[in-house]
Amino acid sequence: MIERLTAASARRLAAVHGRCFDHSWSEAEFASLLHLSSSIALGKGDAGILHGFVLARVAADEAEILTIGVDPDQRRGGCGQALLKSLHEYVRKQGVVRVFLEVSDVNTAARALYERNGYTETGRRARYYRDGSDALVLEKTLSGRGQTPG
Ligand SMILES: CC(C)(COP(=O)(O)OP(=O)(O)OC[C@H]1O[C@@H](n2cnc3c(N)ncnc32)[C@H](O)[C@@H]1OP(=O)(O)O)[C@@H](O)C(=O)NCCC(=O)NCCS
C-alpha cells in the first residue's frame, strides 16, 4: 500500500534511507523537511513496515525529487516504480507540470528507473558527488490534468 507520510514517520524514513545511502539523513532532518508544507513524502510498506519511500518538494508548477529509496531486501519488486508513478499522479493533481531531480551518472539502477519513466537529461554537474561521479539533472514533463498519468 502506498500512503502519504508525515513527520511522524521520520524515524522509519531515516532507517530505510540509511540502508539505501552511504550518507544517510537523520530522523531530525526528515522531520524538519516533512514539517514544510511544500514537502510530499510517499511510502510503500506492509503491516507497518516501510519498504520504500519518495520525498519531493513542490514549488509552483515544479516538483523536485529530493530522495527515493527502497530497502535492499525489497528491490526489483516494483516498489520504486510504484512510488514514482504515485508521486507523478499526486503532484500532477496539485498542478505540477515538470518534475526534476539529480542522480549520479554511475547509479545504473536509478538511471534505468528514471529512463523507463520518461525522464531525460537536461544538465550535468561534473564531480558533484563525494565519490567523484557527475550528477545528471533529469526532468520529465507530466501530462495535463485529467489525462492519463505520466
Ligand atoms: C533505484 C531504486 C529506488 C529502484 O527501486 P526498485 O524497487 O528496486 O525498482 P523497481 O523494482 O520498481 O524497478 C523499476 C525499474 O527500474 C529499473 N531498475 C531498477 N533496479 C535496477 C537495476 N538494479 N538494474 C537495472 N535496472 C533497474 C528497471 O527498469 C526496472 O524495471 P524492470 O524491473 O521491469 O526491469 C533502488 O535501487 C534504490 O533504492 N537504490 C538506492 C537508492 C538510490 O540510488 N536512489 C536514487 C537516488 S537518485
PDB file of C-alpha atoms and ligand atoms in Angstrom:
ATOM      1  CA  MET A   1       0.000   0.000   0.000  1.00  0.00           C
ATOM      2  CA  ILE A   2       1.231   3.497  -0.814  1.00  0.00           C
ATOM      3  CA  GLU A   3       0.433   6.244   1.673  1.00  0.00           C
ATOM      4  CA  ARG A   4       1.366   9.813   2.339  1.00  0.00           C
ATOM      5  CA  LEU A   5       3.878  10.071   5.180  1.00  0.00           C
ATOM      6  CA  THR A   6       4.055  12.804   7.793  1.00  0.00           C
ATOM      7  CA  ALA A   7       6.793  13.863  10.198  1.00  0.00           C
ATOM      8  CA  ALA A   8       5.575  11.054  12.466  1.00  0.00           C
ATOM      9  CA  SER A   9       7.307   8.666  10.030  1.00  0.00           C
ATOM     10  CA  ALA A  10      10.680  10.434  10.235  1.00  0.00           C
ATOM     11  CA  ARG A  11      12.304   7.615  12.185  1.00  0.00           C
ATOM     12  CA  ARG A  12      11.169   4.923   9.732  1.00  0.00           C
ATOM     13  CA  LEU A  13      12.258   7.079   6.814  1.00  0.00           C
ATOM     14  CA  ALA A  14      15.705   7.636   8.295  1.00  0.00           C
ATOM     15  CA  ALA A  15      16.081   3.900   8.906  1.00  0.00           C
ATOM     16  CA  VAL A  16      15.292   2.918   5.305  1.00  0.00           C
ATOM     17  CA  HIS A  17      17.297   5.852   3.941  1.00  0.00           C
ATOM     18  CA  GLY A  18      20.271   4.638   5.999  1.00  0.00           C
ATOM     19  CA  ARG A  19      20.091   1.247   4.287  1.00  0.00           C
ATOM     20  CA  CYS A  20      19.966   2.903   0.863  1.00  0.00           C
ATOM     21  CA  PHE A  21      22.690   5.546   1.003  1.00  0.00           C
ATOM     22  CA  ASP A  22      26.219   5.827   2.390  1.00  0.00           C
ATOM     23  CA  HIS A  23      25.477   9.316   3.659  1.00  0.00           C
ATOM     24  CA  SER A  24      22.121   8.980   5.280  1.00  0.00           C
ATOM     25  CA  TRP A  25      19.777  11.636   6.566  1.00  0.00           C
ATOM     26  CA  SER A  26      18.866  11.725  10.243  1.00  0.00           C
ATOM     27  CA  GLU A  27      15.434  11.406  11.766  1.00  0.00           C
ATOM     28  CA  ALA A  28      15.620  15.119  12.658  1.00  0.00           C
ATOM     29  CA  GLU A  29      16.426  16.063   9.060  1.00  0.00           C
ATOM     30  CA  PHE A  30      13.461  14.092   7.772  1.00  0.00           C
ATOM     31  CA  ALA A  31      11.212  15.586  10.456  1.00  0.00           C
ATOM     32  CA  SER A  32      12.150  19.146   9.591  1.00  0.00           C
ATOM     33  CA  LEU A  33      11.691  18.505   5.866  1.00  0.00           C
ATOM     34  CA  LEU A  34       8.310  16.899   6.447  1.00  0.00           C
ATOM     35  CA  HIS A  35       7.090  19.813   8.507  1.00  0.00           C
ATOM     36  CA  LEU A  36       7.342  22.025   5.416  1.00  0.00           C
ATOM     37  CA  SER A  37       4.038  22.316   3.601  1.00  0.00           C
ATOM     38  CA  SER A  38       5.909  22.123   0.284  1.00  0.00           C
ATOM     39  CA  SER A  39       7.165  18.609   1.055  1.00  0.00           C
ATOM     40  CA  ILE A  40       5.456  15.452  -0.075  1.00  0.00           C
ATOM     41  CA  ALA A  41       6.589  12.033   1.070  1.00  0.00           C
ATOM     42  CA  LEU A  42       5.023   8.780  -0.039  1.00  0.00           C
ATOM     43  CA  GLY A  43       5.833   5.422   1.449  1.00  0.00           C
ATOM     44  CA  LYS A  44       5.158   1.847   0.419  1.00  0.00           C
ATOM     45  CA  GLY A  45       5.037  -0.811   3.058  1.00  0.00           C
ATOM     46  CA  ASP A  46       3.355  -3.736   4.585  1.00  0.00           C
ATOM     47  CA  ALA A  47       1.921  -4.195   8.096  1.00  0.00           C
ATOM     48  CA  GLY A  48       3.572  -1.025   9.361  1.00  0.00           C
ATOM     49  CA  ILE A  49       6.985  -1.888   7.879  1.00  0.00           C
ATOM     50  CA  LEU A  50       8.258   0.718   5.448  1.00  0.00           C
ATOM     51  CA  HIS A  51       9.841  -0.822   2.352  1.00  0.00           C
ATOM     52  CA  GLY A  52      10.422   2.279   0.276  1.00  0.00           C
ATOM     53  CA  PHE A  53       9.798   5.995   0.059  1.00  0.00           C
ATOM     54  CA  VAL A  54       9.992   9.004  -2.185  1.00  0.00           C
ATOM     55  CA  LEU A  55      10.360  12.564  -0.929  1.00  0.00           C
ATOM     56  CA  ALA A  56       9.776  15.594  -3.115  1.00  0.00           C
ATOM     57  CA  ARG A  57       9.391  19.328  -2.774  1.00  0.00           C
ATOM     58  CA  VAL A  58       6.781  21.251  -4.732  1.00  0.00           C
ATOM     59  CA  ALA A  59       7.174  24.887  -5.782  1.00  0.00           C
ATOM     60  CA  ALA A  60       4.525  26.370  -8.072  1.00  0.00           C
ATOM     61  CA  ASP A  61       4.225  24.063 -11.081  1.00  0.00           C
ATOM     62  CA  GLU A  62       7.506  22.240 -10.461  1.00  0.00           C
ATOM     63  CA  ALA A  63       8.496  19.384  -8.193  1.00  0.00           C
ATOM     64  CA  GLU A  64      11.975  18.245  -7.252  1.00  0.00           C
ATOM     65  CA  ILE A  65      12.543  14.684  -6.110  1.00  0.00           C
ATOM     66  CA  LEU A  66      14.900  15.035  -3.141  1.00  0.00           C
ATOM     67  CA  THR A  67      15.368  11.341  -2.480  1.00  0.00           C
ATOM     68  CA  ILE A  68      13.894   7.950  -3.277  1.00  0.00           C
ATOM     69  CA  GLY A  69      14.915   4.624  -1.835  1.00  0.00           C
ATOM     70  CA  VAL A  70      13.801   1.034  -1.493  1.00  0.00           C
ATOM     71  CA  ASP A  71      15.100  -1.270   1.205  1.00  0.00           C
ATOM     72  CA  PRO A  72      17.743  -3.572  -0.379  1.00  0.00           C
ATOM     73  CA  ASP A  73      15.668  -6.634   0.585  1.00  0.00           C
ATOM     74  CA  GLN A  74      12.698  -5.301  -1.366  1.00  0.00           C
ATOM     75  CA  ARG A  75      14.335  -4.186  -4.600  1.00  0.00           C
ATOM     76  CA  ARG A  76      13.415  -5.325  -8.098  1.00  0.00           C
ATOM     77  CA  GLY A  77       9.853  -5.991  -6.979  1.00  0.00           C
ATOM     78  CA  GLY A  78       8.236  -2.888  -8.450  1.00  0.00           C
ATOM     79  CA  CYS A  79       8.331  -0.749  -5.295  1.00  0.00           C
ATOM     80  CA  GLY A  80      10.386   2.099  -6.773  1.00  0.00           C
ATOM     81  CA  GLN A  81       8.260   2.114  -9.905  1.00  0.00           C
ATOM     82  CA  ALA A  82       5.019   2.249  -7.892  1.00  0.00           C
ATOM     83  CA  LEU A  83       6.304   5.080  -5.714  1.00  0.00           C
ATOM     84  CA  LEU A  84       7.450   7.161  -8.666  1.00  0.00           C
ATOM     85  CA  LYS A  85       4.166   6.649 -10.509  1.00  0.00           C
ATOM     86  CA  SER A  86       2.162   7.603  -7.415  1.00  0.00           C
ATOM     87  CA  LEU A  87       4.263  10.697  -6.905  1.00  0.00           C
ATOM     88  CA  HIS A  88       3.632  11.770 -10.503  1.00  0.00           C
ATOM     89  CA  GLU A  89      -0.104  11.319 -10.043  1.00  0.00           C
ATOM     90  CA  TYR A  90      -0.100  13.130  -6.706  1.00  0.00           C
ATOM     91  CA  VAL A  91       1.806  16.224  -7.795  1.00  0.00           C
ATOM     92  CA  ARG A  92       0.056  16.381 -11.154  1.00  0.00           C
ATOM     93  CA  LYS A  93      -3.205  16.877  -9.275  1.00  0.00           C
ATOM     94  CA  GLN A  94      -1.544  19.805  -7.481  1.00  0.00           C
ATOM     95  CA  GLY A  95      -0.807  21.449 -10.840  1.00  0.00           C
ATOM     96  CA  VAL A  96       2.790  20.327 -11.251  1.00  0.00           C
ATOM     97  CA  VAL A  97       3.879  20.059 -14.879  1.00  0.00           C
ATOM     98  CA  ARG A  98       7.625  19.444 -14.503  1.00  0.00           C
ATOM     99  CA  VAL A  99       9.492  17.085 -12.215  1.00  0.00           C
ATOM    100  CA  PHE A 100      13.261  17.199 -11.920  1.00  0.00           C
ATOM    101  CA  LEU A 101      15.997  15.523  -9.905  1.00  0.00           C
ATOM    102  CA  GLU A 102      19.707  14.826  -9.715  1.00  0.00           C
ATOM    103  CA  VAL A 103      21.231  11.369  -9.988  1.00  0.00           C
ATOM    104  CA  SER A 104      24.793  10.100 -10.086  1.00  0.00           C
ATOM    105  CA  ASP A 105      25.875   9.011 -13.533  1.00  0.00           C
ATOM    106  CA  VAL A 106      27.147   5.725 -12.021  1.00  0.00           C
ATOM    107  CA  ASN A 107      23.786   4.889 -10.395  1.00  0.00           C
ATOM    108  CA  THR A 108      22.626   2.465 -13.064  1.00  0.00           C
ATOM    109  CA  ALA A 109      19.544   1.231 -11.164  1.00  0.00           C
ATOM    110  CA  ALA A 110      18.133   4.695 -10.548  1.00  0.00           C
ATOM    111  CA  ARG A 111      19.006   5.898 -14.036  1.00  0.00           C
ATOM    112  CA  ALA A 112      17.168   2.918 -15.522  1.00  0.00           C
ATOM    113  CA  LEU A 113      14.147   3.629 -13.326  1.00  0.00           C
ATOM    114  CA  TYR A 114      14.025   7.265 -14.415  1.00  0.00           C
ATOM    115  CA  GLU A 115      14.618   6.481 -18.074  1.00  0.00           C
ATOM    116  CA  ARG A 116      11.808   3.951 -18.016  1.00  0.00           C
ATOM    117  CA  ASN A 117       9.563   6.680 -16.621  1.00  0.00           C
ATOM    118  CA  GLY A 118      10.313   9.218 -19.295  1.00  0.00           C
ATOM    119  CA  TYR A 119      12.983  11.367 -17.656  1.00  0.00           C
ATOM    120  CA  THR A 120      15.529  12.967 -19.943  1.00  0.00           C
ATOM    121  CA  GLU A 121      18.885  14.546 -19.201  1.00  0.00           C
ATOM    122  CA  THR A 122      18.925  18.340 -19.180  1.00  0.00           C
ATOM    123  CA  GLY A 123      22.211  19.038 -17.441  1.00  0.00           C
ATOM    124  CA  ARG A 124      25.339  17.631 -15.831  1.00  0.00           C
ATOM    125  CA  ARG A 125      27.337  18.780 -12.815  1.00  0.00           C
ATOM    126  CA  ALA A 126      30.894  17.484 -13.041  1.00  0.00           C
ATOM    127  CA  ARG A 127      32.286  15.596  -9.995  1.00  0.00           C
ATOM    128  CA  TYR A 128      29.275  16.669  -7.930  1.00  0.00           C
ATOM    129  CA  TYR A 129      29.198  13.702  -5.548  1.00  0.00           C
ATOM    130  CA  ARG A 130      31.684  12.673  -2.843  1.00  0.00           C
ATOM    131  CA  ASP A 131      32.733   9.627  -4.882  1.00  0.00           C
ATOM    132  CA  GLY A 132      33.758  11.924  -7.745  1.00  0.00           C
ATOM    133  CA  SER A 133      30.875  10.966 -10.004  1.00  0.00           C
ATOM    134  CA  ASP A 134      28.946  13.509 -12.042  1.00  0.00           C
ATOM    135  CA  ALA A 135      25.379  14.491 -11.217  1.00  0.00           C
ATOM    136  CA  LEU A 136      22.944  14.258 -14.078  1.00  0.00           C
ATOM    137  CA  VAL A 137      19.993  16.623 -13.985  1.00  0.00           C
ATOM    138  CA  LEU A 138      16.943  14.793 -15.281  1.00  0.00           C
ATOM    139  CA  GLU A 139      13.478  16.080 -15.921  1.00  0.00           C
ATOM    140  CA  LYS A 140      10.090  14.912 -17.001  1.00  0.00           C
ATOM    141  CA  THR A 141       7.050  16.803 -18.194  1.00  0.00           C
ATOM    142  CA  LEU A 142       3.819  15.464 -16.762  1.00  0.00           C
ATOM    143  CA  SER A 143       0.741  15.054 -18.892  1.00  0.00           C
ATOM    144  CA  GLY A 144      -2.083  17.537 -18.355  1.00  0.00           C
ATOM    145  CA  ARG A 145      -4.740  17.299 -15.697  1.00  0.00           C
ATOM    146  CA  GLY A 146      -7.405  14.753 -16.444  1.00  0.00           C
ATOM    147  CA  GLN A 147      -5.233  12.872 -18.909  1.00  0.00           C
ATOM    148  CA  THR A 148      -3.526   9.550 -18.412  1.00  0.00           C
ATOM    149  CA  PRO A 149      -0.941   9.972 -15.627  1.00  0.00           C
ATOM    150  CA  GLY A 150       2.657  10.161 -16.816  1.00  0.00           C
TER     151      GLY A 150
HETATM  152  C1  LIG B   1      16.627   2.992  -7.589  1.00  0.00           C
HETATM  153  C2  LIG B   1      15.724   2.169  -6.670  1.00  0.00           C
HETATM  154  C3  LIG B   1      14.829   3.146  -5.888  1.00  0.00           C
HETATM  155  C4  LIG B   1      14.836   1.249  -7.520  1.00  0.00           C
HETATM  156  O1  LIG B   1      13.884   0.619  -6.674  1.00  0.00           O
HETATM  157  P1  LIG B   1      13.262  -0.821  -7.032  1.00  0.00           P
HETATM  158  O2  LIG B   1      12.083  -1.021  -6.163  1.00  0.00           O
HETATM  159  O3  LIG B   1      14.319  -1.859  -6.989  1.00  0.00           O
HETATM  160  O4  LIG B   1      12.803  -0.597  -8.541  1.00  0.00           O
HETATM  161  P2  LIG B   1      11.691  -1.418  -9.338  1.00  0.00           P
HETATM  162  O5  LIG B   1      11.712  -2.839  -8.930  1.00  0.00           O
HETATM  163  O6  LIG B   1      10.390  -0.707  -9.202  1.00  0.00           O
HETATM  164  O7  LIG B   1      12.232  -1.308 -10.818  1.00  0.00           O
HETATM  165  C5  LIG B   1      11.609  -0.469 -11.785  1.00  0.00           C
HETATM  166  C6  LIG B   1      12.534  -0.356 -12.985  1.00  0.00           C
HETATM  167  O8  LIG B   1      13.729   0.335 -12.626  1.00  0.00           O
HETATM  168  C7  LIG B   1      14.839  -0.241 -13.339  1.00  0.00           C
HETATM  169  N1  LIG B   1      15.759  -0.853 -12.379  1.00  0.00           N
HETATM  170  C8  LIG B   1      15.591  -0.948 -11.037  1.00  0.00           C
HETATM  171  N2  LIG B   1      16.659  -1.524 -10.470  1.00  0.00           N
HETATM  172  C9  LIG B   1      17.517  -1.796 -11.469  1.00  0.00           C
HETATM  173  C10 LIG B   1      18.809  -2.390 -11.501  1.00  0.00           C
HETATM  174  N3  LIG B   1      19.434  -2.808 -10.382  1.00  0.00           N
HETATM  175  N4  LIG B   1      19.428  -2.508 -12.696  1.00  0.00           N
HETATM  176  C11 LIG B   1      18.824  -2.080 -13.815  1.00  0.00           C
HETATM  177  N5  LIG B   1      17.587  -1.521 -13.865  1.00  0.00           N
HETATM  178  C12 LIG B   1      16.951  -1.368 -12.694  1.00  0.00           C
HETATM  179  C13 LIG B   1      14.256  -1.262 -14.276  1.00  0.00           C
HETATM  180  O9  LIG B   1      13.881  -0.597 -15.471  1.00  0.00           O
HETATM  181  C14 LIG B   1      13.016  -1.682 -13.515  1.00  0.00           C
HETATM  182  O10 LIG B   1      12.033  -2.246 -14.339  1.00  0.00           O
HETATM  183  P3  LIG B   1      12.037  -3.847 -14.554  1.00  0.00           P
HETATM  184  O11 LIG B   1      12.112  -4.468 -13.198  1.00  0.00           O
HETATM  185  O12 LIG B   1      10.753  -4.087 -15.262  1.00  0.00           O
HETATM  186  O13 LIG B   1      13.261  -4.135 -15.360  1.00  0.00           O
HETATM  187  C15 LIG B   1      16.560   1.275  -5.699  1.00  0.00           C
HETATM  188  O14 LIG B   1      17.511   0.563  -6.455  1.00  0.00           O
HETATM  189  C16 LIG B   1      17.280   2.017  -4.595  1.00  0.00           C
HETATM  190  O15 LIG B   1      16.710   2.282  -3.531  1.00  0.00           O
HETATM  191  N6  LIG B   1      18.580   2.348  -4.822  1.00  0.00           N
HETATM  192  C17 LIG B   1      19.379   3.005  -3.768  1.00  0.00           C
HETATM  193  C18 LIG B   1      18.936   4.424  -3.538  1.00  0.00           C
HETATM  194  C19 LIG B   1      19.108   5.256  -4.792  1.00  0.00           C
HETATM  195  O16 LIG B   1      20.092   5.161  -5.506  1.00  0.00           O
HETATM  196  N7  LIG B   1      18.096   6.139  -5.046  1.00  0.00           N
HETATM  197  C20 LIG B   1      18.109   7.026  -6.199  1.00  0.00           C
HETATM  198  C21 LIG B   1      18.847   8.271  -5.912  1.00  0.00           C
HETATM  199  S1  LIG B   1      18.746   9.411  -7.287  1.00  0.00           S
END
